[in-house]
CSV table of C-alpha atoms in Angstrom, one decimal:
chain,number,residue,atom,x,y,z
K,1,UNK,CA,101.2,73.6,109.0
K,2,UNK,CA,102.0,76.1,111.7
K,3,UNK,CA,103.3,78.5,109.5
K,4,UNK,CA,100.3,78.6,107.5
K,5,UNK,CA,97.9,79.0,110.8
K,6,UNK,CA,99.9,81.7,112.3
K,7,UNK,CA,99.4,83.5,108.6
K,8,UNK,CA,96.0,83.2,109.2
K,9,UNK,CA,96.1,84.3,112.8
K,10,UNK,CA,98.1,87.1,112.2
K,11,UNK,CA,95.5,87.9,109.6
K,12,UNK,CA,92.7,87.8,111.9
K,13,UNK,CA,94.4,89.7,114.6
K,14,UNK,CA,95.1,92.8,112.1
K,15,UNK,CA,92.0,93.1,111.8
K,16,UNK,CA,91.4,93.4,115.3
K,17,UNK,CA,93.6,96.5,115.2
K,18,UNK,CA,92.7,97.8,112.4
K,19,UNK,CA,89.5,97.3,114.4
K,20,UNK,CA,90.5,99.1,117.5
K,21,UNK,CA,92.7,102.2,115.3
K,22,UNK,CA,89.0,102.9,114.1
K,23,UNK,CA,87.1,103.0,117.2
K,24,UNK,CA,90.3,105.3,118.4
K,25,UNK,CA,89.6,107.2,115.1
K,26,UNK,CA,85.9,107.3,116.4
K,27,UNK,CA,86.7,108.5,119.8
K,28,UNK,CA,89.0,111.4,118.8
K,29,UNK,CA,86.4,112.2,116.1
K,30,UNK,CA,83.6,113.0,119.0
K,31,UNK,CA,85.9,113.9,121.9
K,32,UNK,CA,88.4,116.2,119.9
K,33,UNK,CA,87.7,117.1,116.3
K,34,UNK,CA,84.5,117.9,116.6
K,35,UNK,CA,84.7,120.1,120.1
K,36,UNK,CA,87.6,121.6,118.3
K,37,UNK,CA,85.7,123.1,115.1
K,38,UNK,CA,83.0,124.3,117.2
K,39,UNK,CA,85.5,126.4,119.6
K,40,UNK,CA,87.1,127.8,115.9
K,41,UNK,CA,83.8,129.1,114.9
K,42,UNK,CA,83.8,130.5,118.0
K,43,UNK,CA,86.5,132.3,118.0
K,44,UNK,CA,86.1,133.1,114.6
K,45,UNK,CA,82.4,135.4,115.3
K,46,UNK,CA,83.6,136.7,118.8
K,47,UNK,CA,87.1,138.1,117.0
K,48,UNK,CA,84.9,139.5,114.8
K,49,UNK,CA,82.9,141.0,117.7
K,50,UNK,CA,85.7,142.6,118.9
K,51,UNK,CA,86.6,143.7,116.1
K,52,UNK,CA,83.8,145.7,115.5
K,53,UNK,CA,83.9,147.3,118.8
K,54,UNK,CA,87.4,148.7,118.1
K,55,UNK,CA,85.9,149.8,114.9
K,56,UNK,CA,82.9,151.7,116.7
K,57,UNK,CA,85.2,152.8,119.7
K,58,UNK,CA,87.9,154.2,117.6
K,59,UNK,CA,85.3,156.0,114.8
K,60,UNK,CA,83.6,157.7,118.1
K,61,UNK,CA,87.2,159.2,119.0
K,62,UNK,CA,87.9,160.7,115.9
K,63,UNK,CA,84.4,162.3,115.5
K,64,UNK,CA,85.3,164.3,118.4
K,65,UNK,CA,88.8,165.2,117.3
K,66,UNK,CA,87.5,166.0,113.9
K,67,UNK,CA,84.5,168.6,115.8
K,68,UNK,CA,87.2,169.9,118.0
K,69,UNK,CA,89.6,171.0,114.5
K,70,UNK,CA,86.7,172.4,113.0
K,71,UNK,CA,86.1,174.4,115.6
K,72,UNK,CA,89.7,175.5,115.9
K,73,UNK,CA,89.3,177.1,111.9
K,74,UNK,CA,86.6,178.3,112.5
K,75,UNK,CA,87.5,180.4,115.4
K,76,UNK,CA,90.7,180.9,113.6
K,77,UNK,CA,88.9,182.4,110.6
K,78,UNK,CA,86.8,184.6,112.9
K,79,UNK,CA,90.0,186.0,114.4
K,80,UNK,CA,91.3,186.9,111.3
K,81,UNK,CA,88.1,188.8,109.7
K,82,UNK,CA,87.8,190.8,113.0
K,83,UNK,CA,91.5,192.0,112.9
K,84,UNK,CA,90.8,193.0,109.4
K,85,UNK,CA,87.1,195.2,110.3
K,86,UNK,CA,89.1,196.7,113.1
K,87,UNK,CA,92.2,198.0,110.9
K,88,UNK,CA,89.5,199.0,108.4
K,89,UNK,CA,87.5,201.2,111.2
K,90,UNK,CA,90.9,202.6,112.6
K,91,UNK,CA,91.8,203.7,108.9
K,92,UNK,CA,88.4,205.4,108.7
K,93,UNK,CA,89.0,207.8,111.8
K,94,UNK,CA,92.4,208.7,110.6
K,95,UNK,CA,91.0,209.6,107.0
K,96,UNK,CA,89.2,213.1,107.2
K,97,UNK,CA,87.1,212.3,104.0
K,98,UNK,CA,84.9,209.8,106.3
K,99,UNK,CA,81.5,210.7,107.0
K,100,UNK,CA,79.9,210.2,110.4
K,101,UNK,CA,77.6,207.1,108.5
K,102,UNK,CA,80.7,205.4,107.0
K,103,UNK,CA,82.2,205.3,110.9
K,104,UNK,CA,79.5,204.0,112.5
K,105,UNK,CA,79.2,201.1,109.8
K,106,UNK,CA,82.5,200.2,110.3
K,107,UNK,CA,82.1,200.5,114.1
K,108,UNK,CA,79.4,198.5,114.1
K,109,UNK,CA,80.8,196.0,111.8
K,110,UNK,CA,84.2,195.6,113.5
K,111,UNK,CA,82.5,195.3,116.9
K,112,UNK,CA,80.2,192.6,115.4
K,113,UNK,CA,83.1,190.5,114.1
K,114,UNK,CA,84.8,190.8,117.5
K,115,UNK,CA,81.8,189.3,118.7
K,116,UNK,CA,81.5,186.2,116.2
K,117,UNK,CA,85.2,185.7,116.7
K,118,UNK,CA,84.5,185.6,120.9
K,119,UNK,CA,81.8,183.2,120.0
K,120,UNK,CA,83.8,181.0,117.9
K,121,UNK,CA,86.4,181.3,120.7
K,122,UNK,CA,84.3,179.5,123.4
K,123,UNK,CA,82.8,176.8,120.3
K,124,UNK,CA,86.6,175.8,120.1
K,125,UNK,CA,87.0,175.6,123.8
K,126,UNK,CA,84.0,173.7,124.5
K,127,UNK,CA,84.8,171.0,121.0
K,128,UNK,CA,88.0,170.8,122.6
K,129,UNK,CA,87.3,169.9,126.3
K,130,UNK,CA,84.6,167.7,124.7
K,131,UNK,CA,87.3,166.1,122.6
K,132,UNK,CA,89.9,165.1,125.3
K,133,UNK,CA,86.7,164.1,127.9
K,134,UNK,CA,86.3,161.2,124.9
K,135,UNK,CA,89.7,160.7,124.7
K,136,UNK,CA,90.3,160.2,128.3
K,137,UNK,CA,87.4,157.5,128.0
K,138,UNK,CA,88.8,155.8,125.3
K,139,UNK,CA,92.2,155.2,126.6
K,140,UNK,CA,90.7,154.6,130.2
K,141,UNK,CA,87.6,152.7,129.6
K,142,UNK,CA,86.3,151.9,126.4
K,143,UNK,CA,89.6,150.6,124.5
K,144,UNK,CA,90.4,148.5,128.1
K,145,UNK,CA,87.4,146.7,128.2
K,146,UNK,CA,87.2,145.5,124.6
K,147,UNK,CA,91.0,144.2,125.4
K,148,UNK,CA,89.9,142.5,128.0
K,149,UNK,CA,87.7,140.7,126.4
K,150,UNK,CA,90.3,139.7,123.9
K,151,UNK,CA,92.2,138.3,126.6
K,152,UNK,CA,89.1,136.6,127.9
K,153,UNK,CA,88.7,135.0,124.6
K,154,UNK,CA,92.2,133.8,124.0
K,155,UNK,CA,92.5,132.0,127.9
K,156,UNK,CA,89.3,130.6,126.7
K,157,UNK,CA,90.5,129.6,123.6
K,158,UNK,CA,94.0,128.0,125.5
K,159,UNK,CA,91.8,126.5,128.5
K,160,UNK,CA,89.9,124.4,125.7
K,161,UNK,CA,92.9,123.1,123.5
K,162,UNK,CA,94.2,122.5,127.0
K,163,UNK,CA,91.4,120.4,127.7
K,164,UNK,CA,91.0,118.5,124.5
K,165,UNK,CA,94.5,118.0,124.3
K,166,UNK,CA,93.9,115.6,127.6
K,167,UNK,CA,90.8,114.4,126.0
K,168,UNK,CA,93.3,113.3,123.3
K,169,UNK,CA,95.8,111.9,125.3
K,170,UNK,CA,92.9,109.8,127.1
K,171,UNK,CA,91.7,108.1,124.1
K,172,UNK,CA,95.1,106.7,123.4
K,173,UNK,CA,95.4,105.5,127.2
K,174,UNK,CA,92.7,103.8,126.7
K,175,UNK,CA,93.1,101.9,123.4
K,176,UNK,CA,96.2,101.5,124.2
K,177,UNK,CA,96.0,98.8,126.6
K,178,UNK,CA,93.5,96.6,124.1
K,179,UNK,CA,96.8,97.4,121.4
K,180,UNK,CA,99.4,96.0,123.7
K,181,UNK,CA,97.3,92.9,123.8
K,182,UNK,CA,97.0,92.5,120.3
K,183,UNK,CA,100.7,92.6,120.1
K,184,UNK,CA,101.7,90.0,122.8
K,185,UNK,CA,99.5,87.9,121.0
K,186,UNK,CA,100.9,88.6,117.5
K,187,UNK,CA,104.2,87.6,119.1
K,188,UNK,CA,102.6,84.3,120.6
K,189,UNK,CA,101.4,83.6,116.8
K,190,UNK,CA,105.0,83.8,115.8
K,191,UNK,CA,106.3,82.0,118.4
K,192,UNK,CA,103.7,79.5,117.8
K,193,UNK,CA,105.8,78.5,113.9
K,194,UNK,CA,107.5,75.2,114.4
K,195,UNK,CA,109.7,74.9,111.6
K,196,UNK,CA,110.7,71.0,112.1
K,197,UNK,CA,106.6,69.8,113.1
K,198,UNK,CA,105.7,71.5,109.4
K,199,UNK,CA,108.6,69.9,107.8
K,200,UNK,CA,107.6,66.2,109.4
K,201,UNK,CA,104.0,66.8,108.1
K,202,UNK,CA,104.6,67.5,104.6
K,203,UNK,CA,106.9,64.2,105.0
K,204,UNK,CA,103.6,62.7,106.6
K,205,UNK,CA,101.3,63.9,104.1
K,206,UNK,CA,103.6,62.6,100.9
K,207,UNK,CA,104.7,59.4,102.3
K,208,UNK,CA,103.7,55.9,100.1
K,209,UNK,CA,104.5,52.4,100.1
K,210,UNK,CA,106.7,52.7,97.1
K,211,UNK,CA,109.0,50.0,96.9
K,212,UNK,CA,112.1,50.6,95.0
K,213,UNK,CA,112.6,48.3,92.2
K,214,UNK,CA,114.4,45.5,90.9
K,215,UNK,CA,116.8,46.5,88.7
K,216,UNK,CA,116.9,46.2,84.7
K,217,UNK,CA,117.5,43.0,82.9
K,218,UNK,CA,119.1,43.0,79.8
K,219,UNK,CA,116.6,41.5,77.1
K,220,UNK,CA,117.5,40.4,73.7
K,221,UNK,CA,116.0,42.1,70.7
K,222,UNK,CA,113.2,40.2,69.3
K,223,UNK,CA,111.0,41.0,66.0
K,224,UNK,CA,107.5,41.7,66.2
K,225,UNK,CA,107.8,41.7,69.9
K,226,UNK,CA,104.8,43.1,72.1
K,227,UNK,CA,105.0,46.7,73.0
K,228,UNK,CA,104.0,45.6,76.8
K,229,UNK,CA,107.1,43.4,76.9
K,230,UNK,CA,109.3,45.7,75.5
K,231,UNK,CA,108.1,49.0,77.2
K,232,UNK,CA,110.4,49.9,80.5
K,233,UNK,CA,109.2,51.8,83.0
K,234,UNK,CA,112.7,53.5,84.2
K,235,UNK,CA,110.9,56.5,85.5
K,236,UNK,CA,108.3,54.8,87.5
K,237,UNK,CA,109.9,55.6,91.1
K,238,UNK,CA,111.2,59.1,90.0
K,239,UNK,CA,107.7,60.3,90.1
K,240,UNK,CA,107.4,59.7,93.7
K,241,UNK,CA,109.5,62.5,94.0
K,242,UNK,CA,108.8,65.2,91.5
K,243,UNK,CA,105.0,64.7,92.3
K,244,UNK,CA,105.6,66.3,95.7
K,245,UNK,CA,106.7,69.5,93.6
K,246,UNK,CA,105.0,69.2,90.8
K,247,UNK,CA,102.4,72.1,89.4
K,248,UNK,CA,99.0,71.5,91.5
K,249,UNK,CA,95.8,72.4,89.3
K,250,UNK,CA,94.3,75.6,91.1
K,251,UNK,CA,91.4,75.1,92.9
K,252,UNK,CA,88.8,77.5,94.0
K,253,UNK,CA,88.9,78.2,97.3
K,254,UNK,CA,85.9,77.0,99.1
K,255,UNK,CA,86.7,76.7,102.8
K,256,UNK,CA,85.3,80.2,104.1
K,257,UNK,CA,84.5,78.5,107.8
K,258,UNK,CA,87.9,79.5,107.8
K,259,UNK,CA,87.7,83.2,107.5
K,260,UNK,CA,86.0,86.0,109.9
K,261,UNK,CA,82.5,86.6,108.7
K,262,UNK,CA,83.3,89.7,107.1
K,263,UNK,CA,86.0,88.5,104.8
K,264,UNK,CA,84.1,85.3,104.3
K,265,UNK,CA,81.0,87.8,102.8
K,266,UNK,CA,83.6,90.0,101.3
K,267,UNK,CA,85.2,86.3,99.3
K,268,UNK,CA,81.8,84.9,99.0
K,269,UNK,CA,80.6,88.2,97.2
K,270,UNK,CA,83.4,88.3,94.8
K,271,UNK,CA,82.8,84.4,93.8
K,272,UNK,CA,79.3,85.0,93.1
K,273,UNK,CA,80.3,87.6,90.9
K,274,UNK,CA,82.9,85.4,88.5
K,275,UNK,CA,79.6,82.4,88.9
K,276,UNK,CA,77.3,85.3,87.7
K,277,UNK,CA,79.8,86.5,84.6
K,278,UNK,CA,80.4,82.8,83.8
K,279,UNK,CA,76.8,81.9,83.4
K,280,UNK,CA,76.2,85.4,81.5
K,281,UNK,CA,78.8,83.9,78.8
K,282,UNK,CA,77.3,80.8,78.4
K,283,UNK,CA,74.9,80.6,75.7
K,284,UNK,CA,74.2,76.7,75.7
K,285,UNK,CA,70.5,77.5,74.9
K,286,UNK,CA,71.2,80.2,72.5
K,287,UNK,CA,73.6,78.1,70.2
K,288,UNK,CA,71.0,75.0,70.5
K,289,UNK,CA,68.4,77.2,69.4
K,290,UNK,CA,70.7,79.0,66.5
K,291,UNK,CA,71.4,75.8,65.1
K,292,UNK,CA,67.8,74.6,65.0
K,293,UNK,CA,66.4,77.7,63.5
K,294,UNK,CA,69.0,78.2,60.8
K,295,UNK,CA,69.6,75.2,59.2
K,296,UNK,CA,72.7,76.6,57.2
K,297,UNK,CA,74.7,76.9,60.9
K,298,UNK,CA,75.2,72.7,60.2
K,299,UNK,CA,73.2,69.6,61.8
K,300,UNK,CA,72.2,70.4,65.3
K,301,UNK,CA,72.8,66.7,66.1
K,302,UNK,CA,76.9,67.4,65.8
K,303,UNK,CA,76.4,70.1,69.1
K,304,UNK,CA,73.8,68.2,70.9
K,305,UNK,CA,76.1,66.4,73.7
K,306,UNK,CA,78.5,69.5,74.0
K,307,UNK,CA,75.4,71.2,75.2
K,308,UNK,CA,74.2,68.9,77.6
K,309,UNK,CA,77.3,69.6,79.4
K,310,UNK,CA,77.3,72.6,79.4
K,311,UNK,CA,73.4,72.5,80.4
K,312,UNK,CA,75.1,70.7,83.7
K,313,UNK,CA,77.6,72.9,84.1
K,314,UNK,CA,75.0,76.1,84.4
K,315,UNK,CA,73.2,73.8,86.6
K,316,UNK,CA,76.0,73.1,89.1
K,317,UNK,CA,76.9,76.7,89.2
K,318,UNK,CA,73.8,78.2,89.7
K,319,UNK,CA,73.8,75.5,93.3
K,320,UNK,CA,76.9,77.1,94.1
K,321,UNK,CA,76.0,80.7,93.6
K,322,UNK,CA,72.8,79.8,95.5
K,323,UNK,CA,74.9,78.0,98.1
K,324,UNK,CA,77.1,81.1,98.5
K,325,UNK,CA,73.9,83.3,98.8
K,326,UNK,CA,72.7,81.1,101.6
K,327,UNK,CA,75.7,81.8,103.5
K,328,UNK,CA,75.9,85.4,102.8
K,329,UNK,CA,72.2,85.4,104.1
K,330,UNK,CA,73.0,83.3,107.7
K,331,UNK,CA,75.9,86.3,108.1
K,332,UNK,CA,73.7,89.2,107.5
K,333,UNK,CA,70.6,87.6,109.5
K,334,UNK,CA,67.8,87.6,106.9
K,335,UNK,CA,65.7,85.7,104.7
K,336,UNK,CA,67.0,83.0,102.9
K,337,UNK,CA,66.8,82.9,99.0
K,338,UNK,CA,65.0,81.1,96.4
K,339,UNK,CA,66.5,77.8,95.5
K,340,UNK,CA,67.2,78.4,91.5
K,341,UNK,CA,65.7,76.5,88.7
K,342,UNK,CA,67.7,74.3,86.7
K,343,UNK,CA,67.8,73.8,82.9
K,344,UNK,CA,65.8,70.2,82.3
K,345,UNK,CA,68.9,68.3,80.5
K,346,UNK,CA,66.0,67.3,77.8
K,347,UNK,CA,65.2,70.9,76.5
K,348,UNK,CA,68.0,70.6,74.3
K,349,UNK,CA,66.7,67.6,73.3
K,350,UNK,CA,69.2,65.3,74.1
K,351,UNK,CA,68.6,61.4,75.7
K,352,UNK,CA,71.4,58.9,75.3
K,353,UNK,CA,69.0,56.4,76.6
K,354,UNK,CA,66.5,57.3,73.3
K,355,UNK,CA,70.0,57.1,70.7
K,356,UNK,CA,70.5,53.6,72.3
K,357,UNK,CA,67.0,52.2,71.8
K,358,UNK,CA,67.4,53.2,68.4
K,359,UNK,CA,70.6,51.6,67.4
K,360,UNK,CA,68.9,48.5,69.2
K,361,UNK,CA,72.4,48.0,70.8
K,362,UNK,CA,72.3,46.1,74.1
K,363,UNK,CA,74.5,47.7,77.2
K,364,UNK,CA,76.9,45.2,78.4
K,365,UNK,CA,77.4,44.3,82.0
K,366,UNK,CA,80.4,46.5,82.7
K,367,UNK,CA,79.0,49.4,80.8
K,368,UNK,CA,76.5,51.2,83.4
K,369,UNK,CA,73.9,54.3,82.5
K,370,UNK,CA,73.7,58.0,84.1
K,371,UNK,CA,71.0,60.2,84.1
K,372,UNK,CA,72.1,61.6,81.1
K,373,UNK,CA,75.5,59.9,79.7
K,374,UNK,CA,77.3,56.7,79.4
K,375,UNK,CA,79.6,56.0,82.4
K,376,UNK,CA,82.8,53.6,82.1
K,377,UNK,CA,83.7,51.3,84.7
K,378,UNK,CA,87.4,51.2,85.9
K,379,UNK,CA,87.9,48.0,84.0
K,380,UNK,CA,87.9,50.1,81.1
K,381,UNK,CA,86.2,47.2,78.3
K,382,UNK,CA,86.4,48.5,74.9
K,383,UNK,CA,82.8,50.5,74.2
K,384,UNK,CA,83.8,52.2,71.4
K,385,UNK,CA,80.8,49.8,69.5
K,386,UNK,CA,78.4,51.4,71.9
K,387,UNK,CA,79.5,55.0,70.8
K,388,UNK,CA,78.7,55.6,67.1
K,389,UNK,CA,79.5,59.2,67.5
K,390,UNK,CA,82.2,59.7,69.8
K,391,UNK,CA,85.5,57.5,69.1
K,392,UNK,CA,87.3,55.9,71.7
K,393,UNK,CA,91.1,55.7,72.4
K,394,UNK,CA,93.1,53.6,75.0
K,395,UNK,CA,96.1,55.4,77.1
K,396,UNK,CA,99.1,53.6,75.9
K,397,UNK,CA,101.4,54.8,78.8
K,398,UNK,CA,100.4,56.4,82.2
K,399,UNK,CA,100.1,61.1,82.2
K,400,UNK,CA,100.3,63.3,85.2
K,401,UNK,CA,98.2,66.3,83.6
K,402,UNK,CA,99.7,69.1,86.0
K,403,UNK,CA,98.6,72.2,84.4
K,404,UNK,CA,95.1,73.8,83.8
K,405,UNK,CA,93.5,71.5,81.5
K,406,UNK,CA,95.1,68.1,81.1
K,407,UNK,CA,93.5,65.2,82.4
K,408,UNK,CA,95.3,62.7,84.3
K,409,UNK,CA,95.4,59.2,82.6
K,410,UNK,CA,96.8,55.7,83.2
K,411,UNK,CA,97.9,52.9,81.1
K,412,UNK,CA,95.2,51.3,79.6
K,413,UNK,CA,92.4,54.0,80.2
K,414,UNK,CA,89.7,54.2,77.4
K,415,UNK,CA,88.5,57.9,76.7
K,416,UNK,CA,86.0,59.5,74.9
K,417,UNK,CA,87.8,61.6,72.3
K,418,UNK,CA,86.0,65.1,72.1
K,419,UNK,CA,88.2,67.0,69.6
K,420,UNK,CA,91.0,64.9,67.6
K,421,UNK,CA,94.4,66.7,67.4
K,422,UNK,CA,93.8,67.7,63.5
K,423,UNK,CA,95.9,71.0,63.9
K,424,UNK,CA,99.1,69.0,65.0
K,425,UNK,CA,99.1,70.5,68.4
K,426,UNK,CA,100.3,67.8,69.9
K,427,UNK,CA,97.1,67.5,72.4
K,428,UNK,CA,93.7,65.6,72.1
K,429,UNK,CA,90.6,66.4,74.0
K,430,UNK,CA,88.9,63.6,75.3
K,431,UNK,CA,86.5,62.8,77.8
K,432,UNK,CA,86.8,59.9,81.3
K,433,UNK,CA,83.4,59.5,82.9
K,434,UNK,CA,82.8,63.2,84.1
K,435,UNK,CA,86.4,64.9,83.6
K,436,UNK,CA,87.1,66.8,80.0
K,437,UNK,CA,90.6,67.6,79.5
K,438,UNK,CA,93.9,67.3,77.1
K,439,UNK,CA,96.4,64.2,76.8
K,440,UNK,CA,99.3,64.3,74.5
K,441,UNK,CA,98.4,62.8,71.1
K,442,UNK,CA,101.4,60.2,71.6
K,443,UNK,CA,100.1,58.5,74.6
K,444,UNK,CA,97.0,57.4,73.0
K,445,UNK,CA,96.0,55.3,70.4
K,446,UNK,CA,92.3,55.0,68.9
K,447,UNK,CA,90.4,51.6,69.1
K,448,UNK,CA,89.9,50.1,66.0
């Protein structure tokens, strides 16, 4: 219906912008993020520069302010130790015990610390002058420059986001276009739902020549009569009806032209994986073989026919893995595989045609041979003669088998009964032509 194409539509076209969101993802990836952390390492080593200059330039000052305050105690110190050499020479000449040799030490000695003290004078001056020159170059020259180039840095720095910001706004004009596209279309996808067409195709699809019937005739009760006579089919047109909403048996979903060719790898990869864990739990060969080589398991004969079918059924799954893998290969462009080998339905032994040349039964017209099994035809004779060990039942009234595992039946239908119902289950498993599945015990009765 139209609903159900515009799902799949939709579906298709988020994909195409999930598409275009990562080639925008892309785009600011190489034209933003990655300019981006290249201009913060960057900045990162020429802060550090900097950094290190102020470091240097500021170290340098106070090397010369420390020189100039050593200087300063030092002449200091010198002053102090002359003042004391002079008081001690003046004492001398005042005291009349002093010899001439004691004076003229402690001439000599005060004149000599007025000299170191002069000395030290002109060491201060000279630390200090140099002091305030490096100062004056700090402040004027050296601290400037290394701010400038701060301020260099940081316009830098600003110039760039400036420019990757537009670089970023660019991407988005561009994608942005492809975007709106996308979402005129989504809304022509919507607009495409026509509730009433949808409606008049399920009506289409579900229509049938039923006939509503005549109505019920009263019939007078009558020993021993027939069960064909006396059976009424009330619900027969009621049916009609409930079979439009009944359950549907799930099927696999095998129409992948249907998806893009990713998806349609993506649902073809995960089916191959159920066929692959479905064929690793079947141990048809295994069991065979168990049963031969241990005689205590029970007769092998008794398991013989179960595993033919499930011989076929590794068989038929290994074509549609193989099928799937031929698809999968056609999408990616390469080599097709290996067709697989199939599991000869004689290596376990089994040969309907060999059972029936023994028994030295002959095959009736209406009863035709398979490659591997007996097939009824639709006018369902009784075979149950040519089976000795299967037994047959008939359907006594029609079955819609609507969940996983029931068979559908009609009236009349003869059916290979696999597994009686000897649990009271209420269900027997029983086998038409090719289809296995459960009918309620009720609706069948065994051949006699």
């Amino acid at each position: 219906g139209t609903a159900i194409m515009a799902f799949n539509n939709l579906i298709n076209e988020t994909e195409n912008i999930a598409s275009e969101h990562e080639f925008m993802m892309d785009q600011l990836t190489e034209r933003v993020l990655k300019p981006l952390n290249l201009l913060l390492i960057e900045l990162k080593n020429n802060r550090r520069l900097h950094m290190n200059d102020l470091g240097t330039i500021k170290s340098q000052l106070e090397s010369y302010y420390k020189a100039a305050d050593t200087g300063k105690k030092n002449y200091e110190r010198a002053c102090r130790e002359a003042e004391i050499a002079t008081k001690a020479f003046h004492n001398a000449e005042m005291d009349v015990k002093s010899t001439k040799a004691q004076l003229d030490k402690m001439r000599n000695t005060a004149a000599s610390k007025a000299k170191a003290a002069e000395d030290c004078k002109n060491e201060y001056k000279e630390k200090l002058y140099q002091a305030n020159e490096r100062k004056a170059l700090h402040y004027g020259s050296y601290l400037p420059d290394v701010l400038m180039d701060m301020q260099r840095c940081d316009i830098n720095r600003t110039n760039e986001i400036s420019k990757h910001l537009l670089e970023y706004i660019e991407v988005h004009r561009n994608i942005v276009p492809s975007l709106s596209n996308l979402h005129d279309k989504l809304i022509m996808i919507q607009q495409s739902i026509n509730a009433e067409q949808d409606s008049q195709m399920v009506v289409n699809e579900n229509s049938s020549d039923f006939v509503v019937p005549d109505d019920l005739e009263f019939e007078e009760y009558k020993e021993n009569s027939s069960r064909e006579v006396n059976k009424l089919s009330i619900a027969a047109g009621f049916s009609v009806v409930t079979g439009l909403f009944s359950k549907k048996k799930k099927e696999d979903d095998k129409d992948y032209d249907t998806y893009p060719p990713e998806k349609k790898k993506k649902k073809a990869l995960y089916k191959i994986a159920e066929l692959e864990t479905t064929l690793e739990q079947n141990g048809a060969l295994k069991v065979y073989k168990a049963y031969s080589e241990n005689p205590n398991y029970g007769d092998v004969n008794k398991v013989k026919k179960e595993l033919i079918y499930l011989a076929r059924e590794i068989n038929q799954k290994n074509v549609e893995r193989y099928n799937l893998q031929v698809m999968i290969a056609e999408i990616d462009k390469v080599s097709l595989p290996d067709f697989p080998k199939t599991i000869p339905e004689d290596s376990v032994e089994w040969d309907m045609r060999s059972e029936l040349s023994e028994s030295e039964t002959t095959i009736p017209e209406n009863i035709v041979m398979g490659s591997d099994q007996l097939v009824m035809k639709k006018d369902n004779t009784d075979i149950a003669k040519y089976t000795p060990d299967y037994r047959i039942c008939r359907a006594l009234y029609d079955f819609d088998g609507t969940s996983s595992g029931e068979l559908t039946v009609s009236e009349g239908t003869q059916m290979y009964v696999l597994e009686e119902d000897t649990g009271q289950t209420g269900w027997t498993k029983v086998q038409i032509n090719a289809d296995i599945g459960y009918v309620p015990t009720t609706y069948i009765e065994y051949v006699k």
